[in-house]
Coordinates of C-alpha atoms and ligand atoms in Angstrom, one line a residue:
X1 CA -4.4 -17.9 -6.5
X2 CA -2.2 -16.7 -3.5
X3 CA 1.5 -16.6 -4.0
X4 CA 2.7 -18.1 -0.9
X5 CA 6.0 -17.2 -1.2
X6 CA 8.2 -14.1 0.1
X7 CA 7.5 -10.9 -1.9
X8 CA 10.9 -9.7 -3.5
X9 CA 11.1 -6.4 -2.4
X10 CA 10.4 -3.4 0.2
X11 CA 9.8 0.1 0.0
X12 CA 11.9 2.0 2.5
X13 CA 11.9 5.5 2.7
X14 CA 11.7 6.5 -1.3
X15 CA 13.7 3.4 -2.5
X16 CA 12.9 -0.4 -3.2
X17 CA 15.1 -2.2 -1.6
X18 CA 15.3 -6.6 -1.9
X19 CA 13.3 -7.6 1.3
X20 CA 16.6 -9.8 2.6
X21 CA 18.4 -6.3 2.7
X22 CA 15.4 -4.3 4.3
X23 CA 17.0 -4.1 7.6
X24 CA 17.0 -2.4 10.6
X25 CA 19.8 -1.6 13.5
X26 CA 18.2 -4.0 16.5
X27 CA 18.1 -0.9 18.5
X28 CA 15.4 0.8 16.7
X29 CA 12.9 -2.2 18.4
X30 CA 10.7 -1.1 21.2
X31 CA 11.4 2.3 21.6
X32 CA 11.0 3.5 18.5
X33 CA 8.3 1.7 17.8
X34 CA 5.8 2.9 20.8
X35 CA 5.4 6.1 18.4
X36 CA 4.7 3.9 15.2
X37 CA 2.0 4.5 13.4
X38 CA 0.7 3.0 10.5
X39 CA -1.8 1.7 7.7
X40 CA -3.7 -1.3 6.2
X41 CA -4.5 -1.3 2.5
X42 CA -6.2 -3.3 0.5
X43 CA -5.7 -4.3 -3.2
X44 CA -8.4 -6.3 -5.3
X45 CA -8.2 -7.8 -8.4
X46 CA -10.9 -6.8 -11.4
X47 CA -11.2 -10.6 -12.6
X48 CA -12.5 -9.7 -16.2
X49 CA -9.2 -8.4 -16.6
X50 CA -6.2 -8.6 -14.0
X51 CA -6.2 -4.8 -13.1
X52 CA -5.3 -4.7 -9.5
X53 CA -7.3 -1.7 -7.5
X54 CA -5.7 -0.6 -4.3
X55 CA -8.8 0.9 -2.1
X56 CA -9.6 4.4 -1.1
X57 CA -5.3 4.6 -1.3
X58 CA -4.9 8.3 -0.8
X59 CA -7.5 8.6 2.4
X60 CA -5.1 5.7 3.6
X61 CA -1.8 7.9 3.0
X62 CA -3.9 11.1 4.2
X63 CA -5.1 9.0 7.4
X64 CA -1.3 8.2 8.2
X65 CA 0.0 11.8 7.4
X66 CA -3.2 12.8 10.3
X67 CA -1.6 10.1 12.7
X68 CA 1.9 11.5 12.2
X69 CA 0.7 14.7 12.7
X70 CA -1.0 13.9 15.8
X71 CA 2.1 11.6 17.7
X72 CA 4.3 14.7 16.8
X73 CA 6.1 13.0 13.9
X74 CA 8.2 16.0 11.7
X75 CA 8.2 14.8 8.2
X76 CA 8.5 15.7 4.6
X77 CA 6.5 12.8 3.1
X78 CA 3.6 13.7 0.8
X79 CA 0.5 11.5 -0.1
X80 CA 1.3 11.5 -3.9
X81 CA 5.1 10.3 -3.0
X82 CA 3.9 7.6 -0.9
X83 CA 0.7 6.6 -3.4
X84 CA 3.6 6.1 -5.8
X85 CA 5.7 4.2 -3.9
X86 CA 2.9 1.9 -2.5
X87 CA 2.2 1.5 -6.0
X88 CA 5.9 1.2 -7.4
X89 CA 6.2 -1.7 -4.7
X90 CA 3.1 -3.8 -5.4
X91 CA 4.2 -2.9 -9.5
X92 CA 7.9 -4.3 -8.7
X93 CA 6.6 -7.4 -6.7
X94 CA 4.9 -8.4 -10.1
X95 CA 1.2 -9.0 -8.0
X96 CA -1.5 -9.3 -10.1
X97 CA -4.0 -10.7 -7.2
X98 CA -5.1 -9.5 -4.2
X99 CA -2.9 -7.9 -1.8
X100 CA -2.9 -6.1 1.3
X101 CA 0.2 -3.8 1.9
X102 CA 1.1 -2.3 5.8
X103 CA 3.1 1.1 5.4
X104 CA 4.7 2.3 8.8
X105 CA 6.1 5.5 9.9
X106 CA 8.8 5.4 13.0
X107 CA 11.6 6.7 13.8
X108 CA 14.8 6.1 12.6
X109 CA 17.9 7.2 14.1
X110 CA 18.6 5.8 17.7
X111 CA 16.4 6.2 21.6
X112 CA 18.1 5.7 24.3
X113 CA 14.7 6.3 26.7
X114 CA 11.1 6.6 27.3
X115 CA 11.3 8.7 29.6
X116 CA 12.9 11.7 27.1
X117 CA 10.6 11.5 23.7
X118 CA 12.8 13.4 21.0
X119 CA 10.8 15.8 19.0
X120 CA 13.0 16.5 15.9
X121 CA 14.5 12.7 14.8
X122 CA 14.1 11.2 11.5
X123 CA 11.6 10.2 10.3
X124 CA 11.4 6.5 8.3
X125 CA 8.5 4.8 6.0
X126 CA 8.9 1.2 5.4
X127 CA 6.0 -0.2 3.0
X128 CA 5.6 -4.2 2.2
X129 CA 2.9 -6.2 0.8
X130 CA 2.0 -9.5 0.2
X131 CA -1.2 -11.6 -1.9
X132 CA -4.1 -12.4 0.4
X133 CA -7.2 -13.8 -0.4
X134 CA -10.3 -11.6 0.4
X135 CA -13.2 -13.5 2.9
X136 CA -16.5 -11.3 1.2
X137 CA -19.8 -12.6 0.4
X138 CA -19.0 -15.1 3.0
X139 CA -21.8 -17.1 4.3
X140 CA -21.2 -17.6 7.9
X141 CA -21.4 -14.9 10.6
X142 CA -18.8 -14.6 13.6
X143 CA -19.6 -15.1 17.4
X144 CA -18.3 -12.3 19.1
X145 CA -18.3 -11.5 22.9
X146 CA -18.3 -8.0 25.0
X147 CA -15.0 -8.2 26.0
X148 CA -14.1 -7.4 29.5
X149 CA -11.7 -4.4 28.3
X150 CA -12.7 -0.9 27.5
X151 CA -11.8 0.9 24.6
X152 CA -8.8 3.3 24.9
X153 CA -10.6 6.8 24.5
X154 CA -9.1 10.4 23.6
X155 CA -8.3 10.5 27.7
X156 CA -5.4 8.2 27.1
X157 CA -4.6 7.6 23.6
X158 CA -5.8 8.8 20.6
X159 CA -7.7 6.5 19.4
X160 CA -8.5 8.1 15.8
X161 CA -4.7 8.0 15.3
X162 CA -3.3 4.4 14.2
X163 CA -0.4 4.6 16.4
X164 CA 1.0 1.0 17.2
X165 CA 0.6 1.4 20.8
X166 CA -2.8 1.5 21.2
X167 CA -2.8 -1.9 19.6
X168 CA -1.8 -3.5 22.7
X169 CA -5.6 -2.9 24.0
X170 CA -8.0 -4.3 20.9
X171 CA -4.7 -7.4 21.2
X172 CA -5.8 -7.9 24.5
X173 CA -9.4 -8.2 24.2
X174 CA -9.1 -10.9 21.0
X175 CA -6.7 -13.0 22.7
X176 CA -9.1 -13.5 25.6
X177 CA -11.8 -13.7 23.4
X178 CA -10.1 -16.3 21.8
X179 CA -9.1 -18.1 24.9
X180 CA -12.8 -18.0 25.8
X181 CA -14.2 -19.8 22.6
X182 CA -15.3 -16.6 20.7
X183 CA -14.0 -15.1 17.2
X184 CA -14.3 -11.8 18.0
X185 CA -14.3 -9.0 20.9
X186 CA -16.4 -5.7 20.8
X187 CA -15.3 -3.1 23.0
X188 CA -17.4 -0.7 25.1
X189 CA -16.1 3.0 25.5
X190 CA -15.5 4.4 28.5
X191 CA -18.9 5.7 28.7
X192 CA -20.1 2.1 28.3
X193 CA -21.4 2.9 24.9
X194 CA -20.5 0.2 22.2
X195 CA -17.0 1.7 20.2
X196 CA -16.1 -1.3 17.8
X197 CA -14.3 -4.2 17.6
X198 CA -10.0 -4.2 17.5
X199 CA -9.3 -3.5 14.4
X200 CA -12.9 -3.1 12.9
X201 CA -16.0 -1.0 13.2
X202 CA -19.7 -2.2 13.8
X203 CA -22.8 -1.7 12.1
X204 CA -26.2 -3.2 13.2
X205 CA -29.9 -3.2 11.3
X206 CA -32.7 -3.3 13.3
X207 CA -36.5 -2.7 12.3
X208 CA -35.0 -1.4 8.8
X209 CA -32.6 1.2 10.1
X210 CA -28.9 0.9 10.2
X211 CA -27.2 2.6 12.6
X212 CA -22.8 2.7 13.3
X213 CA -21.2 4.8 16.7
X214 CA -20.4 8.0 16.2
X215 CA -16.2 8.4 15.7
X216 CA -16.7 10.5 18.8
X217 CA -17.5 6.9 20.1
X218 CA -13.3 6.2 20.7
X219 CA -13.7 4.4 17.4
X220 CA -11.0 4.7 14.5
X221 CA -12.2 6.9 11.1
X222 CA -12.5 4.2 9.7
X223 CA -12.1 4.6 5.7
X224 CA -14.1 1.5 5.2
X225 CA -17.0 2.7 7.8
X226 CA -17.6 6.1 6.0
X227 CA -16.9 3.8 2.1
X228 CA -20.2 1.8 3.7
X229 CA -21.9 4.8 5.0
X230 CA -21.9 6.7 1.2
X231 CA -22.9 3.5 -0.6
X232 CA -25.9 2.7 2.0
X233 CA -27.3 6.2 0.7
X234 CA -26.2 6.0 -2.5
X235 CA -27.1 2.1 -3.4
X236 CA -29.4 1.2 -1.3
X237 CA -31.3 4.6 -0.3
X238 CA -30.8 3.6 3.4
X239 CA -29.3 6.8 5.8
X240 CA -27.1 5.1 8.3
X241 CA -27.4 6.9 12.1
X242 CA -24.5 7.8 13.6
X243 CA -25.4 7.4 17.2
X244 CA -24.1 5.7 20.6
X245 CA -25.1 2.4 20.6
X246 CA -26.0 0.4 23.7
X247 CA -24.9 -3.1 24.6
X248 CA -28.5 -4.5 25.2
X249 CA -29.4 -3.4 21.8
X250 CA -26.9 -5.2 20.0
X251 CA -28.9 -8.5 22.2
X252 CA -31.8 -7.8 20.2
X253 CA -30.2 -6.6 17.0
X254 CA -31.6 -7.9 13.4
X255 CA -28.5 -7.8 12.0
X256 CA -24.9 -7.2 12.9
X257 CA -21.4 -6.6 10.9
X258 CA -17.7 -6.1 11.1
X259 CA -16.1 -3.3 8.9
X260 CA -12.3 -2.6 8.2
X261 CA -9.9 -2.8 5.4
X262 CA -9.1 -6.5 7.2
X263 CA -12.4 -7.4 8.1
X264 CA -13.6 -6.1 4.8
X265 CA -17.7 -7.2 5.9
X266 CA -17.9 -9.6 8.4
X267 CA -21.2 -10.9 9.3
X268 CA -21.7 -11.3 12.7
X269 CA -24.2 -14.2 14.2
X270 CA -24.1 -13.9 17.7
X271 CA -23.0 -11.5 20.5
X272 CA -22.5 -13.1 24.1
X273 CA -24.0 -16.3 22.8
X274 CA -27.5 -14.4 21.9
X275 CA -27.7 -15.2 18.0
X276 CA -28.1 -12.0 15.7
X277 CA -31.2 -12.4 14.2
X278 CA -31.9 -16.1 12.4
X279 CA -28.3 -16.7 13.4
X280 CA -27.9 -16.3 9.8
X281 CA -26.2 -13.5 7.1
X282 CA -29.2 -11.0 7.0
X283 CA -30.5 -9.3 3.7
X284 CA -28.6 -6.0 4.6
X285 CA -25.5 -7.3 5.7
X286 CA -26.0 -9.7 2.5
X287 CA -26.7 -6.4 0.0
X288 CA -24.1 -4.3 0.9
X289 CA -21.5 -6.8 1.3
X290 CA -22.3 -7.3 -2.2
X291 CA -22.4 -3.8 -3.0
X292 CA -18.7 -3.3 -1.1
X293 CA -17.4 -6.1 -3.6
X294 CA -18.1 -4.7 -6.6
X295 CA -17.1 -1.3 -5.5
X296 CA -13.6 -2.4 -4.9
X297 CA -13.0 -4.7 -7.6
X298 CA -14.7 -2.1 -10.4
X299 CA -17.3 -4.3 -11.0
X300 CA -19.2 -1.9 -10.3
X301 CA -17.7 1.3 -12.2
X302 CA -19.0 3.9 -10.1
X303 CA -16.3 5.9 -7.5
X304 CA -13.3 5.4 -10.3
X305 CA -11.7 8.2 -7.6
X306 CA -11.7 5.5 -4.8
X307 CA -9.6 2.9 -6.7
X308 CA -6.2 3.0 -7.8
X309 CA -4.8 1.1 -10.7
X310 CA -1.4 -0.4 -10.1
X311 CA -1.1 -1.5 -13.9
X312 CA -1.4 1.6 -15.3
X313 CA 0.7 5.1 -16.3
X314 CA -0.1 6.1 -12.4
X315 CA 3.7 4.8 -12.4
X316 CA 5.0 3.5 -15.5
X317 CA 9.1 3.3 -16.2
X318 CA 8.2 0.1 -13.4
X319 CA 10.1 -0.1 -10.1
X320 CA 13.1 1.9 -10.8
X321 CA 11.4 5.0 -9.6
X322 CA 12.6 6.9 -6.7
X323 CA 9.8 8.5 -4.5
X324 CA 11.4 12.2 -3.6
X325 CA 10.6 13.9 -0.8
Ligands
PMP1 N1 -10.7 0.3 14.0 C1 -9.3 0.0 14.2 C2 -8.8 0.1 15.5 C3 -8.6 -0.3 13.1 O1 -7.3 -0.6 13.2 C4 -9.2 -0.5 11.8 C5 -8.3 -0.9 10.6 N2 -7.7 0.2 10.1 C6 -10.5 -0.2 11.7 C7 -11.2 0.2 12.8 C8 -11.2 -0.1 10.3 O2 -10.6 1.0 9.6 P1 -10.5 1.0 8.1 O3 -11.8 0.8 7.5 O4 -10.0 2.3 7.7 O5 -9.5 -0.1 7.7

């Protein structure tokens, strides 16, 4: 059951703070938060017995220490310090569901311009979470459309850094996507090769073969992408291509899917009103969607290292901790 209610506190650079006192100064907004960047992650609740798994944590922490790196962020975070806050936080807020938790990195201190980037200001991480209820093994695909924007690629923003800014582009293409009667949008590169969807990446199955773009593609690493990629191999003995993908094949595809820690697998059953396949969740889709599930919620006990426990010694004394840096 989802706790609809506020979550009681925030982790803000090594401390839990209540959230009504996790403030800002008003001038930190839009300037400092161009340079933002960020991460999704994803906890899941063993049901046999209440053990909350955050997913593939410390690739998340490493990914945003990468992105820091890359928008010229100077920092003394680590990844165990902010593992153990992220799990301090979801610890102190008492969840014992699933939650997803969004960790930013700006800067602190105060801009006055755009137009004079500071290299050496302080550096901030504010982590919160909240219960969410997790969409997999769903039985209904998406309808998704190419969407009239392109992909930002490494010739104007970074794309493998999660770096709030170049959110403004995948925002774009699902609000007119939306507008136009479609879930979804799917972005081609600048090469007109097919990159992914905002905020997820795509796999499709056809004649037996599964095949994902390359992350040369202007695609994110995605964590979840290269999760599905091991557990094709490993699970269901199928080698995934990495390869660019054309639009017109995604018109004949067998079978089509979302991936992300948001989008978890997402079925897709039609692109640019041509149904995927039957229209319906294929077998693939179907298996590893399956297979993703009881990865992440230790169903499945195999890959212990990808799953965190947040009820367990990782932090024990409880929320008192201070993360030092
Ligand atoms: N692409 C973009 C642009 C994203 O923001 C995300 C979500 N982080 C993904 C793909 C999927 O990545 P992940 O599996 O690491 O969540």
């Amino acid at each position: 059951m989802v706790n609809e209610s506020l979550p009681q506190y925030v982790w803000m650079t090594g401390s839990l703070r209540p959230w009504n006192e996790a403030m800002v100064h008003v001038s930190l907004l839009g300037h400092a938060t161009v340079s933002g960047v960020f991460e999704g992650i994803r906890g899941y609740q063993d049901h046999r017995d209440g053990q909350v798994y955050l997913f593939r944590l410390r690739e998340h922490m490493e990914r945003l220490l990468e992105s820091m790196k890359i928008v010229r962020m100077d920092h003394t975070f680590t990844v165990d310090g902010l593992c153990e806050g992220l799990v301090d936080l979801v610890r102190a807020n008492g969840y014992r569901c699933d939650v997803n938790a969004l960790v930013l990195a700006y800067y602190g201190g105060l801009t006055w311009s755009f137009a004079q980037p500071e290299l050496h200001r302080p550096v901030e991480v504010a982590m919160r979470c909240r219960s969410i209820n997790s969409r997999l093994l769903t039985d209904k695909g998406i309808r998704c459309c190419i969407s009239t924007w392109t992909r930002i690629s490494e010739a104007d923003l970074p794309p493998r850094a999660k770096c709030v800014s170049n959110y403004h582009n995948g925002r774009l293409a699902s609000m007119e996507a939306q507008l136009n009667g479609y879930d979804q949008a799917l972005l081609l590169d600048h090469q007109g090769k097919v990159a992914e969807a905002p905020g997820a990446c795509l796999f499709m199955v056809r004649k037996g073969t599964v095949v994902t773009p390359p992350t040369t593609s202007s695609i994110l690493e995605s964590i979840t992408r290269a999760t599905l990629i091991q557990l094709f191999a490993e699970q269901l003995g199928l080698t995934v291509q990495e390869r660019a993908l054309d639009r017109s094949e995604l018109y004949i595809a067998d079978e089509l899917f979302l991936c992300g820690t948001a989008f978890e697998v997402t079925p897709i059953a039609e692109v640019d009103h041509y149904p995927v396949g039957k229209g319906e969740v294929g077998e693939i889709t179907r298996r590893i969607s399956q297979v993703y599930h009881d990865v992440v919620r230790g169903v499945d006990p195999r890959h212990p290292e990808w799953r965190t426990p947040v009820w367990s010694a990782l932090s024990e004394g409880g929320h008192g901790a201070q993360a030092v840096f």
